[in-house]
Amino acid sequence: MIGKEKYKSIIHQSLNYHISDMTRFTLVLKALNLDSSYKFLAFERSKPTYRSPIIIGTIEVPHELVEIELLRYCPICLSEKAYLRKLWTLKPVHACPIHSCLLIYSCPNCKNLLTPKTGVRNCSSCGFKLDKAPIREAKSMESIYWFIDILNHSSKELFKEFASCWKAFNDFLKSDRSNTNENIFSKVYEYFSDPDISALKLSKAINSKSEYSHPRIQLLPFLKHEKFFKKHIEVTEKNSSEYTITQNSISRRLRNYEIKLILNISRFELEKLIDSDYLNLGDKELYKGYIASIDVERFLIGAFSQAKSASVTKIDAPTCSDNIPLKDVAKILDINYETTRKLAKAGWFNLENTLKKPQTLKKYSKQKVNKFKNNYMLVSPLATQLEVSPTNLVEKLGALGITAAHGPHIDSTAINIFLKTDVQNIKPDALSMIKDYPTRSGRHKNALKDVSQNADYYSLNDSASILAISSNKVAVLVQKGILRKKENNPLYIQIEAWSLLNLKNKLLSEEYILYLDAAKLLNCPINWMKKYWVDTGFLNIEDLVYWKLINKNELTEVLSLKEEFITGAEASSLLGMRHSHVTNLQKQGLIKPHYFGKTDKKVRLFKKAEVLKFCNSID
């Protein structure tokens, strides 16, 4: 249509090679003597290059979210009007928002990718009529409408978060080639709609690949956008199992900035590690700017705890005879491997110098193991020594006034650890005579009453029972300052009863309602509830880590407002239209928006009676 000479001229004048770019499209219109006002059909870019973001309204959409190379189409739309819609080039839009069918990526007949060389009605390879393709209905359109809504109405900051989330999941899913647009978008949608589930699923996915790569290496795509993924990183690291390099471990090249993120250190600290050869790179002059991830993994499993030190100095490593593997630790202590692993994970046997050249297999201090054996006793070897059953041995010892120095009911240590001096003189006969002793099974009756009347402090386990959560979660509540512990006893976590009472009363209070229950009453998804009612200042969330509470008086105010007004999403549902149609009706003056809010952010509402009136006029 254009001709070689004119086409060459357009190539020289436009830096961006693709015709969907507005600069090039404008030149094409000029070459074909067409009205230049049609340039709006192409995308405007923030800068002239191919990788520059495209502009949609006030939003800059990065090139990672735009499908320029591959064409996609809705067969119903194509049969109605034969042109390619701009919306189809956005990767999150994998289904047609008008007809609720999946977009098609390749010719249904010959399976070749689509190119518009011979027009858009027919496949350029086999001539198949593309509008006759079979229709595949999308399972759900909720996420598509949600994306279009944030594209039209969200802030630049929210869309930056969306784009960062897309890039992170895209990079993460590349490892097993599962980074299809649909799969990435489902992960992103889950990130916004249910962040807790999203974090748990990521943790599970990383653990499932633990034989191939260290969790910190796998987390790299999310570490690059850490401010958005703090919860995901925290949950993953908390749930990750101990990593060991094996023949299945996969190595890849890492740049310096990536290693800084993985080790959580500064550029200066990384340079010190390289200079001192703690990463085992050999002569520095042979270092070419890339480091193998498997070398970083060796450092992680051997020296990560010290990597954050601001000044790294080389210390002579302990003699090799003091470095023993975990299986030898188990033999010395005469306990099973799993119990040994729990003790090692708690740091009982760590080598003093963890900044030596790391081993592939993690080693522990034999000196510390022997010191532990001389000073402490575990329940299993104690039961073997006394020739009694380990079942309820801890409780029977409690009846004799002997308590563990560390344990799950004391300081969240995974197993009970007794001082050897406390248990060395126990006679088996003394234990056999004990018939009545307290147990920790079951839940306290009238637990709330007990807290207020019968105690000043409660153990970790008793507090967990009262709150119906795990002891580890109670420890987190202490760490967050929601519960208070007894300060003058660092070895034992004892919860101050008044703080436990305050928390329990708040959870049972008639003045508050759970965040999810509030969302149900408002008939609103939790992500939109935050945007519509929390960010605008109508509702305040009291975040108690495991419970998010909303004041009922604030909720009543919103429910009262909703008796007269409805949101754009509710208006579109009432009219049976897409959300964008409601905005079009607003622009045409057919329905009037009202903006409410107690902060600088406002929620757009419409009068319910006005929408119903318009709905009836359509009928």
Coordinates of C-alpha atoms in Angstrom, one line a residue:
M1 CA 0.0 0.0 0.0
I2 CA 2.8 2.4 0.8
G3 CA 5.5 1.4 -1.6
K4 CA 9.2 0.8 -1.0
E5 CA 10.5 4.4 -1.2
K6 CA 7.9 5.8 1.1
Y7 CA 8.3 2.9 3.5
K8 CA 12.1 3.5 3.6
S9 CA 11.4 7.1 4.4
I10 CA 9.1 6.1 7.3
I11 CA 11.7 3.7 8.7
H12 CA 14.3 6.6 8.8
Q13 CA 11.9 9.0 10.5
S14 CA 10.6 6.7 13.2
L15 CA 12.8 5.1 15.8
N16 CA 10.1 2.5 16.7
Y17 CA 9.7 -0.2 14.1
H18 CA 6.2 -1.3 14.9
I19 CA 3.2 0.1 13.0
S20 CA 1.1 0.2 16.2
D21 CA 3.4 3.0 17.5
M22 CA 1.7 6.4 17.2
T23 CA 4.8 8.1 15.6
R24 CA 5.1 5.6 12.8
F25 CA 1.3 5.3 12.4
T26 CA 1.1 9.0 11.9
L27 CA 3.7 8.8 9.1
V28 CA 1.7 5.9 7.5
L29 CA -1.5 8.0 7.5
K30 CA 0.4 10.8 5.9
A31 CA 1.9 8.5 3.2
L32 CA -1.5 7.2 2.4
N33 CA -3.2 10.6 2.4
L34 CA -5.5 9.7 5.3
D35 CA -6.9 12.0 8.0
S36 CA -4.2 12.5 10.6
S37 CA -6.8 12.5 13.4
Y38 CA -6.9 8.7 13.1
K39 CA -3.6 8.6 14.9
F40 CA -5.5 7.9 18.2
L41 CA -6.0 4.3 16.9
A42 CA -2.3 3.7 17.7
F43 CA -0.5 3.8 21.0
E44 CA 1.2 6.9 22.2
R45 CA 4.5 6.2 23.9
S46 CA 6.2 8.2 26.7
K47 CA 9.5 8.0 24.7
P48 CA 10.2 7.1 21.0
T49 CA 11.9 3.7 21.5
Y50 CA 10.3 0.3 21.3
R51 CA 10.7 -0.5 25.0
S52 CA 9.2 2.8 26.2
P53 CA 5.9 2.5 28.1
I54 CA 2.7 3.1 26.2
I55 CA 0.3 5.7 27.6
I56 CA -3.4 4.9 28.3
G57 CA -5.0 8.0 29.9
T58 CA -2.8 8.9 32.7
I59 CA -1.2 5.5 33.1
E60 CA 2.1 4.4 31.7
V61 CA 2.0 0.7 30.7
P62 CA 5.5 -0.8 30.5
H63 CA 6.4 -2.8 27.4
E64 CA 6.4 -6.1 29.4
L65 CA 2.6 -5.9 29.6
V66 CA 2.1 -5.2 25.9
E67 CA 1.9 -8.0 23.3
I68 CA 3.4 -6.4 20.2
E69 CA 4.9 -9.4 18.4
L70 CA 2.0 -11.8 18.7
L71 CA -1.5 -10.9 17.4
R72 CA -4.5 -12.1 19.4
Y73 CA -8.2 -11.7 18.5
C74 CA -11.8 -12.4 19.5
P75 CA -13.5 -14.2 16.6
I76 CA -16.9 -12.6 17.5
C77 CA -15.5 -9.1 17.5
L78 CA -13.7 -9.8 14.2
S79 CA -16.9 -11.0 12.6
E80 CA -18.7 -7.9 13.7
K81 CA -16.0 -5.4 12.5
A82 CA -12.8 -6.6 10.9
Y83 CA -10.1 -4.7 12.7
L84 CA -7.7 -5.5 15.6
R85 CA -8.6 -3.9 18.9
K86 CA -5.9 -2.1 20.9
L87 CA -7.2 -3.8 24.1
W88 CA -6.1 -7.2 22.6
T89 CA -2.4 -6.1 22.8
L90 CA -2.5 -5.9 26.6
K91 CA -1.2 -9.2 28.0
P92 CA -3.5 -9.3 31.1
V93 CA -6.5 -9.1 28.8
H94 CA -6.5 -12.8 27.7
A95 CA -10.3 -12.9 27.2
C96 CA -12.7 -10.6 25.4
P97 CA -14.5 -8.3 28.0
I98 CA -17.5 -8.0 25.6
H99 CA -18.1 -11.6 24.7
S100 CA -16.4 -13.4 27.6
C101 CA -14.5 -15.8 25.3
L102 CA -10.7 -16.5 25.3
L103 CA -8.6 -14.6 22.8
I104 CA -7.0 -16.7 20.1
Y105 CA -3.2 -16.6 19.6
S106 CA -2.7 -18.8 16.5
C107 CA -4.7 -20.0 13.5
P108 CA -7.1 -22.7 14.6
N109 CA -6.5 -24.5 11.3
C110 CA -2.7 -24.5 10.7
K111 CA -1.6 -23.5 14.2
N112 CA 0.8 -20.8 12.8
L113 CA 1.1 -17.5 14.7
L114 CA -1.0 -14.7 13.3
T115 CA 0.4 -11.9 11.1
P116 CA -1.7 -9.3 9.3
K117 CA 0.2 -9.5 6.0
T118 CA -2.9 -10.3 3.9
G119 CA -5.4 -8.5 6.1
V120 CA -7.0 -9.5 9.4
R121 CA -9.9 -11.7 8.2
N122 CA -7.9 -14.6 7.0
C123 CA -4.8 -16.5 8.1
S124 CA -1.8 -15.3 6.1
S125 CA -0.4 -18.9 6.0
C126 CA -3.4 -21.1 5.1
G127 CA -6.2 -18.6 4.3
F128 CA -8.5 -19.9 7.1
K129 CA -11.3 -17.5 7.9
L130 CA -10.3 -16.4 11.4
D131 CA -13.8 -15.2 12.4
K132 CA -15.0 -18.8 12.0
A133 CA -12.8 -20.0 14.8
P134 CA -14.4 -22.1 17.6
I135 CA -15.4 -20.0 20.6
R136 CA -13.9 -21.0 24.0
E137 CA -15.7 -19.5 26.9
A138 CA -13.6 -18.0 29.7
K139 CA -14.1 -19.6 33.1
S140 CA -14.2 -16.2 34.9
M141 CA -14.2 -12.6 33.8
E142 CA -13.9 -11.0 37.2
S143 CA -10.1 -10.5 36.9
I144 CA -10.4 -9.0 33.4
Y145 CA -13.0 -6.4 34.5
W146 CA -10.8 -5.7 37.5
F147 CA -7.8 -5.0 35.4
I148 CA -9.7 -2.8 33.0
D149 CA -11.1 -0.9 36.0
I150 CA -7.6 -0.2 37.5
L151 CA -6.4 0.8 34.0
N152 CA -9.1 3.4 33.8
H153 CA -9.4 4.6 37.4
S154 CA -6.4 3.6 39.4
S155 CA -3.5 5.9 40.5
K156 CA -0.1 5.7 38.8
E157 CA 1.3 4.2 42.1
L158 CA -1.1 1.3 42.1
F159 CA -0.4 0.5 38.4
K160 CA 3.3 0.6 39.1
E161 CA 2.7 -2.0 41.8
F162 CA 0.7 -4.0 39.3
A163 CA 3.5 -3.8 36.7
S164 CA 6.2 -4.7 39.3
C165 CA 4.1 -7.7 40.4
W166 CA 3.7 -8.8 36.8
K167 CA 7.4 -8.6 36.1
A168 CA 8.3 -10.5 39.3
F169 CA 5.9 -13.4 38.6
N170 CA 6.9 -13.5 34.9
D171 CA 10.6 -13.9 35.9
F172 CA 9.8 -16.5 38.6
L173 CA 7.6 -18.6 36.3
K174 CA 10.2 -18.6 33.5
S175 CA 12.2 -21.3 35.2
D176 CA 9.6 -24.0 34.2
R177 CA 8.2 -22.1 31.2
S178 CA 4.8 -21.7 32.9
N179 CA 4.9 -17.9 32.4
T180 CA 1.8 -17.8 30.1
N181 CA -0.1 -14.5 30.2
E182 CA -3.1 -16.3 31.9
N183 CA -0.9 -17.9 34.5
I184 CA 1.0 -14.7 35.3
F185 CA -2.2 -12.7 35.5
S186 CA -3.8 -15.3 37.8
K187 CA -0.9 -14.9 40.2
V188 CA -1.0 -11.1 40.1
Y189 CA -4.8 -11.0 40.6
E190 CA -4.4 -13.3 43.7
Y191 CA -1.6 -11.0 45.0
F192 CA -4.1 -8.1 45.1
S193 CA -7.3 -10.0 46.0
D194 CA -5.9 -12.4 48.6
P195 CA -2.3 -11.6 49.6
D196 CA -2.1 -14.1 52.4
I197 CA -2.9 -17.0 50.1
S198 CA -0.6 -15.6 47.5
A199 CA 2.3 -15.6 49.9
L200 CA 1.6 -19.1 51.1
K201 CA 1.4 -20.4 47.5
L202 CA 4.7 -18.8 46.6
S203 CA 6.3 -20.4 49.6
K204 CA 4.9 -23.8 48.6
A205 CA 6.1 -23.4 45.0
I206 CA 9.7 -22.4 46.1
N207 CA 9.8 -25.3 48.6
S208 CA 8.8 -27.7 45.8
K209 CA 11.9 -26.6 43.9
S210 CA 14.2 -26.7 46.9
E211 CA 16.3 -29.6 45.4
Y212 CA 17.3 -27.3 42.5
S213 CA 18.0 -23.9 44.0
H214 CA 18.4 -22.1 47.3
P215 CA 15.2 -20.2 48.4
R216 CA 17.0 -16.8 48.3
I217 CA 18.1 -17.5 44.7
Q218 CA 14.5 -18.4 43.8
L219 CA 13.2 -15.3 45.5
L220 CA 15.4 -13.0 43.4
P221 CA 12.5 -11.8 41.1
F222 CA 10.7 -10.7 44.2
L223 CA 13.7 -9.2 45.9
K224 CA 14.0 -6.9 43.0
H225 CA 10.6 -5.5 44.0
E226 CA 11.0 -6.0 47.7
K227 CA 8.8 -3.1 48.9
F228 CA 5.8 -4.9 47.4
F229 CA 6.7 -8.5 48.4
K230 CA 7.8 -8.2 52.1
K231 CA 5.1 -10.6 53.2
H232 CA 5.9 -13.1 50.5
I233 CA 9.6 -13.0 51.3
E234 CA 9.0 -13.3 55.0
V235 CA 6.6 -16.3 54.7
T236 CA 8.8 -18.1 52.2
E237 CA 11.9 -17.8 54.4
K238 CA 10.0 -18.8 57.5
N239 CA 8.7 -22.0 55.8
S240 CA 11.8 -22.9 53.8
S241 CA 13.6 -26.1 54.7
E242 CA 17.3 -26.5 55.1
Y243 CA 19.0 -26.3 51.7
T244 CA 21.8 -28.7 50.6
I245 CA 23.7 -28.5 47.3
T246 CA 23.2 -31.7 45.3
Q247 CA 23.9 -33.0 41.8
N248 CA 20.4 -31.6 40.9
S249 CA 21.3 -28.1 41.9
I250 CA 21.1 -25.7 39.0
S251 CA 23.7 -23.0 38.5
R252 CA 23.1 -19.7 36.6
R253 CA 25.1 -16.5 36.2
L254 CA 24.4 -13.7 38.6
R255 CA 25.3 -10.0 38.3
N256 CA 26.6 -8.0 41.3
Y257 CA 23.4 -6.2 41.9
E258 CA 21.5 -9.5 42.0
I259 CA 24.0 -10.9 44.5
K260 CA 23.6 -7.8 46.7
L261 CA 19.9 -8.5 46.9
I262 CA 20.3 -12.2 47.6
L263 CA 22.8 -11.6 50.4
N264 CA 21.1 -8.4 51.6
I265 CA 24.4 -6.5 51.7
S266 CA 25.7 -3.3 50.3
R267 CA 28.0 -2.8 47.2
F268 CA 30.9 -2.1 49.6
E269 CA 30.3 -5.3 51.5
L270 CA 30.1 -7.4 48.3
E271 CA 33.4 -5.9 47.1
K272 CA 35.0 -6.8 50.5
L273 CA 33.7 -10.4 50.0
I274 CA 35.2 -10.6 46.5
D275 CA 38.5 -9.0 47.5
S276 CA 38.9 -11.4 50.4
D277 CA 37.7 -14.3 48.2
Y278 CA 35.0 -15.4 50.6
L279 CA 33.0 -16.3 47.5
N280 CA 35.8 -18.7 46.4
L281 CA 36.3 -17.0 43.1
G282 CA 40.0 -17.4 42.9
D283 CA 42.2 -14.6 41.6
K284 CA 40.3 -11.4 41.5
E285 CA 41.7 -10.5 38.0
L286 CA 39.9 -13.6 36.6
Y287 CA 36.6 -12.3 37.9
K288 CA 34.5 -11.0 34.9
G289 CA 31.5 -9.5 36.6
Y290 CA 29.4 -12.6 36.8
I291 CA 29.3 -15.1 39.7
A292 CA 27.8 -18.6 39.5
S293 CA 24.7 -18.9 41.7
I294 CA 26.0 -22.2 43.0
D295 CA 29.0 -20.3 44.5
V296 CA 26.6 -17.9 46.1
E297 CA 24.6 -20.8 47.5
R298 CA 27.8 -22.3 49.1
F299 CA 28.3 -19.0 50.8
L300 CA 24.6 -18.8 51.8
I301 CA 24.6 -22.2 53.6
G302 CA 28.0 -21.6 55.1
A303 CA 28.3 -17.9 55.9
F304 CA 25.0 -16.1 55.4
S305 CA 24.5 -15.0 59.0
Q306 CA 27.7 -13.0 58.8
A307 CA 27.2 -11.6 55.4
K308 CA 25.4 -8.5 56.7
S309 CA 28.3 -7.4 58.8
A310 CA 29.4 -3.9 57.8
S311 CA 33.0 -4.7 58.1
V312 CA 34.1 -8.2 57.0
T313 CA 37.4 -9.4 58.3
K314 CA 39.1 -12.7 57.8
I315 CA 39.3 -15.0 60.8
D316 CA 41.4 -18.2 61.0
A317 CA 39.1 -21.1 60.5
P318 CA 38.8 -23.7 63.3
T319 CA 40.7 -26.8 62.7
C320 CA 39.1 -29.3 60.4
S321 CA 38.7 -31.8 63.3
D322 CA 36.2 -29.4 64.9
N323 CA 34.0 -29.3 61.9
I324 CA 31.5 -32.2 61.8
P325 CA 28.4 -33.0 59.7
L326 CA 25.0 -33.2 61.2
K327 CA 24.9 -37.1 61.1
D328 CA 28.0 -37.1 63.4
V329 CA 26.2 -34.6 65.8
A330 CA 23.3 -37.1 66.1
K331 CA 25.7 -39.9 66.9
I332 CA 27.5 -37.9 69.7
L333 CA 24.2 -36.9 71.3
D334 CA 22.6 -40.3 70.7
I335 CA 19.4 -38.8 69.3
N336 CA 17.6 -39.1 66.0
Y337 CA 18.5 -37.1 62.9
E338 CA 15.3 -35.0 62.9
T339 CA 15.8 -33.9 66.5
T340 CA 19.4 -33.0 65.7
R341 CA 18.3 -31.0 62.8
K342 CA 15.9 -28.9 65.0
L343 CA 18.7 -28.2 67.4
A344 CA 21.1 -27.2 64.6
K345 CA 18.5 -25.0 63.1
A346 CA 18.1 -23.2 66.4
G347 CA 21.9 -22.4 66.3
W348 CA 23.1 -24.6 69.1
F349 CA 26.2 -25.9 67.2
N350 CA 27.1 -23.2 64.7
L351 CA 30.8 -22.7 64.1
E352 CA 32.2 -19.4 65.5
N353 CA 33.8 -18.6 62.2
T354 CA 31.1 -18.8 59.5
L355 CA 33.1 -16.6 57.1
K356 CA 35.6 -19.3 56.1
K357 CA 35.5 -20.8 52.6
P358 CA 32.2 -22.6 52.7
Q359 CA 31.7 -26.4 52.3
T360 CA 29.1 -28.0 50.1
L361 CA 27.9 -29.9 53.1
K362 CA 27.2 -27.7 56.2
K363 CA 29.4 -28.5 59.2
Y364 CA 29.0 -27.8 62.9
S365 CA 31.3 -27.2 65.9
K366 CA 32.2 -30.5 67.6
Q367 CA 33.3 -28.4 70.6
K368 CA 29.8 -26.9 71.0
V369 CA 28.2 -30.4 70.5
N370 CA 30.3 -31.8 73.4
K371 CA 29.5 -28.7 75.6
F372 CA 25.8 -29.2 74.9
K373 CA 26.1 -32.9 75.8
N374 CA 27.8 -32.0 79.1
N375 CA 25.3 -29.4 80.2
Y376 CA 21.9 -30.4 78.8
M377 CA 19.6 -33.5 78.5
L378 CA 16.8 -34.2 76.1
V379 CA 13.6 -36.1 77.0
S380 CA 14.4 -39.2 74.8
P381 CA 17.8 -40.0 76.1
L382 CA 16.6 -39.2 79.6
A383 CA 13.7 -41.7 79.3
T384 CA 16.1 -44.3 78.0
Q385 CA 18.4 -43.7 80.9
L386 CA 15.6 -44.0 83.4
E387 CA 13.9 -46.9 81.6
V388 CA 10.6 -45.1 81.5
S389 CA 8.2 -44.0 78.7
P390 CA 8.9 -40.6 77.3
T391 CA 5.1 -40.0 77.1
N392 CA 4.2 -37.2 79.6
L393 CA 7.7 -37.4 81.1
V394 CA 7.9 -33.6 80.9
E395 CA 4.7 -33.3 82.9
K396 CA 5.8 -35.8 85.5
L397 CA 9.0 -34.0 86.0
G398 CA 6.9 -30.8 86.4
A399 CA 5.1 -32.5 89.3
L400 CA 8.5 -33.0 90.9
G401 CA 9.2 -29.3 90.5
I402 CA 11.7 -29.8 87.6
T403 CA 11.0 -27.7 84.5
A404 CA 12.8 -27.5 81.2
A405 CA 15.3 -24.7 80.6
H406 CA 14.1 -24.4 77.0
G407 CA 11.0 -25.7 75.2
P408 CA 7.9 -25.1 73.1
H409 CA 5.9 -23.9 76.2
I410 CA 8.7 -21.7 77.4
D411 CA 10.5 -19.9 74.7
S412 CA 9.3 -21.5 71.4
T413 CA 12.3 -23.8 71.2
A414 CA 11.1 -26.8 69.1
I415 CA 11.9 -29.5 71.8
N416 CA 12.3 -29.6 75.6
I417 CA 15.8 -29.2 76.9
F418 CA 16.6 -29.8 80.6
L419 CA 19.7 -28.8 82.5
K420 CA 21.7 -32.0 83.3
T421 CA 22.2 -30.9 86.9
D422 CA 18.4 -30.8 87.4
V423 CA 17.7 -34.3 86.2
Q424 CA 20.9 -36.3 87.1
N425 CA 19.6 -37.5 90.5
I426 CA 16.1 -38.6 89.5
K427 CA 15.1 -42.1 90.5
P428 CA 12.7 -44.1 88.4
D429 CA 10.7 -45.1 91.5
A430 CA 9.9 -41.4 92.2
L431 CA 8.4 -41.1 88.7
S432 CA 6.4 -44.3 89.0
M433 CA 4.7 -43.1 92.2
I434 CA 3.3 -40.0 90.4
K435 CA -0.3 -40.6 89.4
D436 CA -1.8 -37.2 89.2
Y437 CA 0.0 -34.5 87.2
P438 CA -1.1 -31.5 85.0
T439 CA -1.1 -32.0 81.3
R440 CA -1.0 -29.4 78.5
S441 CA -3.6 -31.2 76.3
G442 CA -7.1 -29.7 75.8
R443 CA -8.3 -26.2 76.2
H444 CA -8.9 -24.3 79.4
K445 CA -12.5 -23.8 80.4
N446 CA -13.5 -20.3 81.1
A447 CA -10.2 -19.2 79.8
L448 CA -11.1 -15.5 79.6
K449 CA -12.3 -15.6 83.2
D450 CA -9.1 -17.2 84.3
V451 CA -7.0 -14.5 82.6
S452 CA -8.8 -11.7 84.4
Q453 CA -8.9 -13.3 87.9
N454 CA -6.4 -16.0 88.6
A455 CA -3.0 -15.1 87.1
D456 CA -0.6 -12.3 86.4
Y457 CA 1.2 -14.2 83.7
Y458 CA 0.4 -17.0 81.3
S459 CA 2.8 -19.4 79.5
L460 CA 3.1 -19.4 75.7
N461 CA 1.1 -22.5 75.4
D462 CA -1.7 -21.4 77.7
S463 CA -1.9 -18.1 75.9
A464 CA -2.1 -20.0 72.6
S465 CA -5.0 -22.1 74.0
I466 CA -6.9 -19.0 75.1
L467 CA -6.6 -17.3 71.8
A468 CA -7.1 -20.6 69.8
I469 CA -3.9 -20.1 67.8
S470 CA -0.4 -21.7 67.8
S471 CA 2.3 -20.8 70.3
N472 CA 4.5 -19.6 67.4
K473 CA 1.7 -17.1 66.5
V474 CA 1.6 -15.9 70.1
A475 CA 5.4 -15.3 70.0
V476 CA 4.8 -13.2 66.8
L477 CA 2.2 -11.2 68.7
V478 CA 4.7 -10.5 71.4
Q479 CA 7.3 -9.5 68.9
K480 CA 4.8 -7.1 67.3
G481 CA 4.0 -5.5 70.7
I482 CA 0.3 -6.6 70.7
L483 CA 1.0 -8.9 73.7
R484 CA 3.4 -8.0 76.5
K485 CA 5.8 -10.5 78.1
K486 CA 7.6 -10.5 81.4
E487 CA 10.7 -8.5 80.8
N488 CA 12.9 -9.7 83.7
N489 CA 13.0 -13.3 82.5
P490 CA 14.5 -13.5 79.0
L491 CA 14.6 -17.4 78.9
Y492 CA 10.9 -17.8 79.5
I493 CA 8.1 -16.2 77.5
Q494 CA 5.4 -15.4 80.0
I495 CA 2.5 -13.3 78.7
E496 CA 1.2 -10.5 80.9
A497 CA -2.4 -11.4 81.7
W498 CA -3.7 -7.8 81.2
S499 CA -2.4 -7.7 77.6
L500 CA -4.0 -11.1 76.9
L501 CA -7.3 -9.9 78.4
N502 CA -7.3 -6.7 76.4
L503 CA -6.7 -8.6 73.1
K504 CA -9.3 -11.3 73.9
N505 CA -11.9 -8.7 74.9
K506 CA -11.3 -6.8 71.6
L507 CA -11.8 -10.0 69.6
L508 CA -15.0 -10.7 71.4
S509 CA -16.2 -7.1 71.5
E510 CA -19.5 -6.1 69.9
E511 CA -17.9 -2.9 68.7
Y512 CA -15.8 -4.6 66.1
I513 CA -16.3 -6.9 63.1
L514 CA -13.8 -9.0 61.2
Y515 CA -12.5 -7.4 57.9
L516 CA -13.8 -10.3 55.7
D517 CA -17.2 -10.2 57.4
A518 CA -17.4 -6.4 56.8
A519 CA -16.6 -7.0 53.1
K520 CA -19.4 -9.5 52.9
L521 CA -21.9 -7.0 54.4
L522 CA -20.8 -4.4 51.9
N523 CA -21.0 -7.0 49.1
C524 CA -17.6 -5.9 48.0
P525 CA -14.3 -7.9 47.2
I526 CA -11.7 -7.3 49.8
N527 CA -9.3 -5.5 47.4
W528 CA -12.1 -3.1 46.3
M529 CA -13.2 -2.6 49.9
K530 CA -9.7 -1.3 50.6
K531 CA -9.8 1.1 47.6
Y532 CA -13.4 2.3 48.0
W533 CA -13.8 2.5 51.8
V534 CA -10.4 2.2 53.6
D535 CA -8.2 4.4 51.4
T536 CA -10.9 7.1 51.4
G537 CA -11.0 7.2 55.2
F538 CA -14.5 5.8 55.8
L539 CA -13.1 2.6 57.5
N540 CA -10.0 2.2 59.6
I541 CA -8.4 -1.3 59.9
E542 CA -7.1 -2.3 63.3
D543 CA -4.4 -4.8 62.2
L544 CA -3.8 -7.4 64.9
V545 CA -1.6 -9.5 62.6
Y546 CA -4.0 -12.6 62.6
W547 CA -7.2 -10.5 62.9
K548 CA -8.1 -7.4 61.0
L549 CA -11.0 -5.6 62.7
I550 CA -13.3 -2.8 61.5
N551 CA -15.3 -0.6 63.9
K552 CA -19.0 -1.3 63.5
N553 CA -20.0 2.4 63.9
E554 CA -17.8 3.2 60.9
L555 CA -19.3 0.3 59.0
T556 CA -22.8 1.4 59.8
E557 CA -22.0 4.9 58.3
V558 CA -20.9 3.3 55.1
L559 CA -23.9 1.0 54.9
S560 CA -26.1 4.0 55.5
L561 CA -24.4 5.8 52.6
K562 CA -24.9 2.7 50.4
E563 CA -28.7 2.8 50.9
E564 CA -28.8 5.8 48.6
F565 CA -25.6 5.4 46.5
I566 CA -23.9 2.5 44.7
T567 CA -20.4 2.1 43.3
G568 CA -19.4 2.0 39.7
A569 CA -19.0 -1.8 39.8
E570 CA -22.5 -2.2 41.3
A571 CA -24.0 0.2 38.8
S572 CA -22.4 -1.8 35.9
S573 CA -23.9 -5.0 37.4
L574 CA -27.3 -3.5 37.8
L575 CA -27.2 -2.2 34.2
G576 CA -25.8 -5.5 32.8
M577 CA -22.9 -3.5 31.3
R578 CA -19.1 -3.5 31.4
H579 CA -17.6 -1.2 34.0
S580 CA -16.2 1.1 31.2
H581 CA -19.8 1.6 29.9
V582 CA -20.7 3.3 33.2
T583 CA -17.9 5.7 32.7
N584 CA -19.1 6.4 29.2
L585 CA -22.6 7.1 30.5
Q586 CA -21.1 9.5 33.0
K587 CA -19.2 11.3 30.3
Q588 CA -22.4 11.7 28.3
G589 CA -24.1 13.2 31.3
L590 CA -26.7 10.4 31.5
I591 CA -25.8 9.5 35.1
K592 CA -24.1 11.9 37.5
P593 CA -21.1 10.8 39.7
H594 CA -20.8 11.9 43.4
Y595 CA -17.4 11.8 45.1
F596 CA -17.1 11.1 48.8
G597 CA -14.1 10.7 51.0
K598 CA -12.4 11.8 54.3
T599 CA -8.9 11.8 52.7
D600 CA -7.5 13.2 49.5
K601 CA -8.7 10.0 47.8
K602 CA -12.4 9.8 46.9
V603 CA -14.8 7.1 46.0
R604 CA -17.0 7.6 43.0
L605 CA -20.6 6.8 43.7
F606 CA -23.9 7.0 41.8
K607 CA -27.4 7.6 43.1
K608 CA -29.1 4.2 43.1
A609 CA -32.5 5.8 42.1
E610 CA -30.9 7.5 39.1
V611 CA -29.2 4.3 37.9
L612 CA -32.5 2.4 38.3
K613 CA -34.4 5.1 36.4
F614 CA -31.9 4.9 33.5
C615 CA -32.1 1.1 33.6
N616 CA -35.9 1.2 33.3
S617 CA -35.7 3.6 30.4
I618 CA -33.4 1.2 28.5
D619 CA -36.0 -1.6 29.1

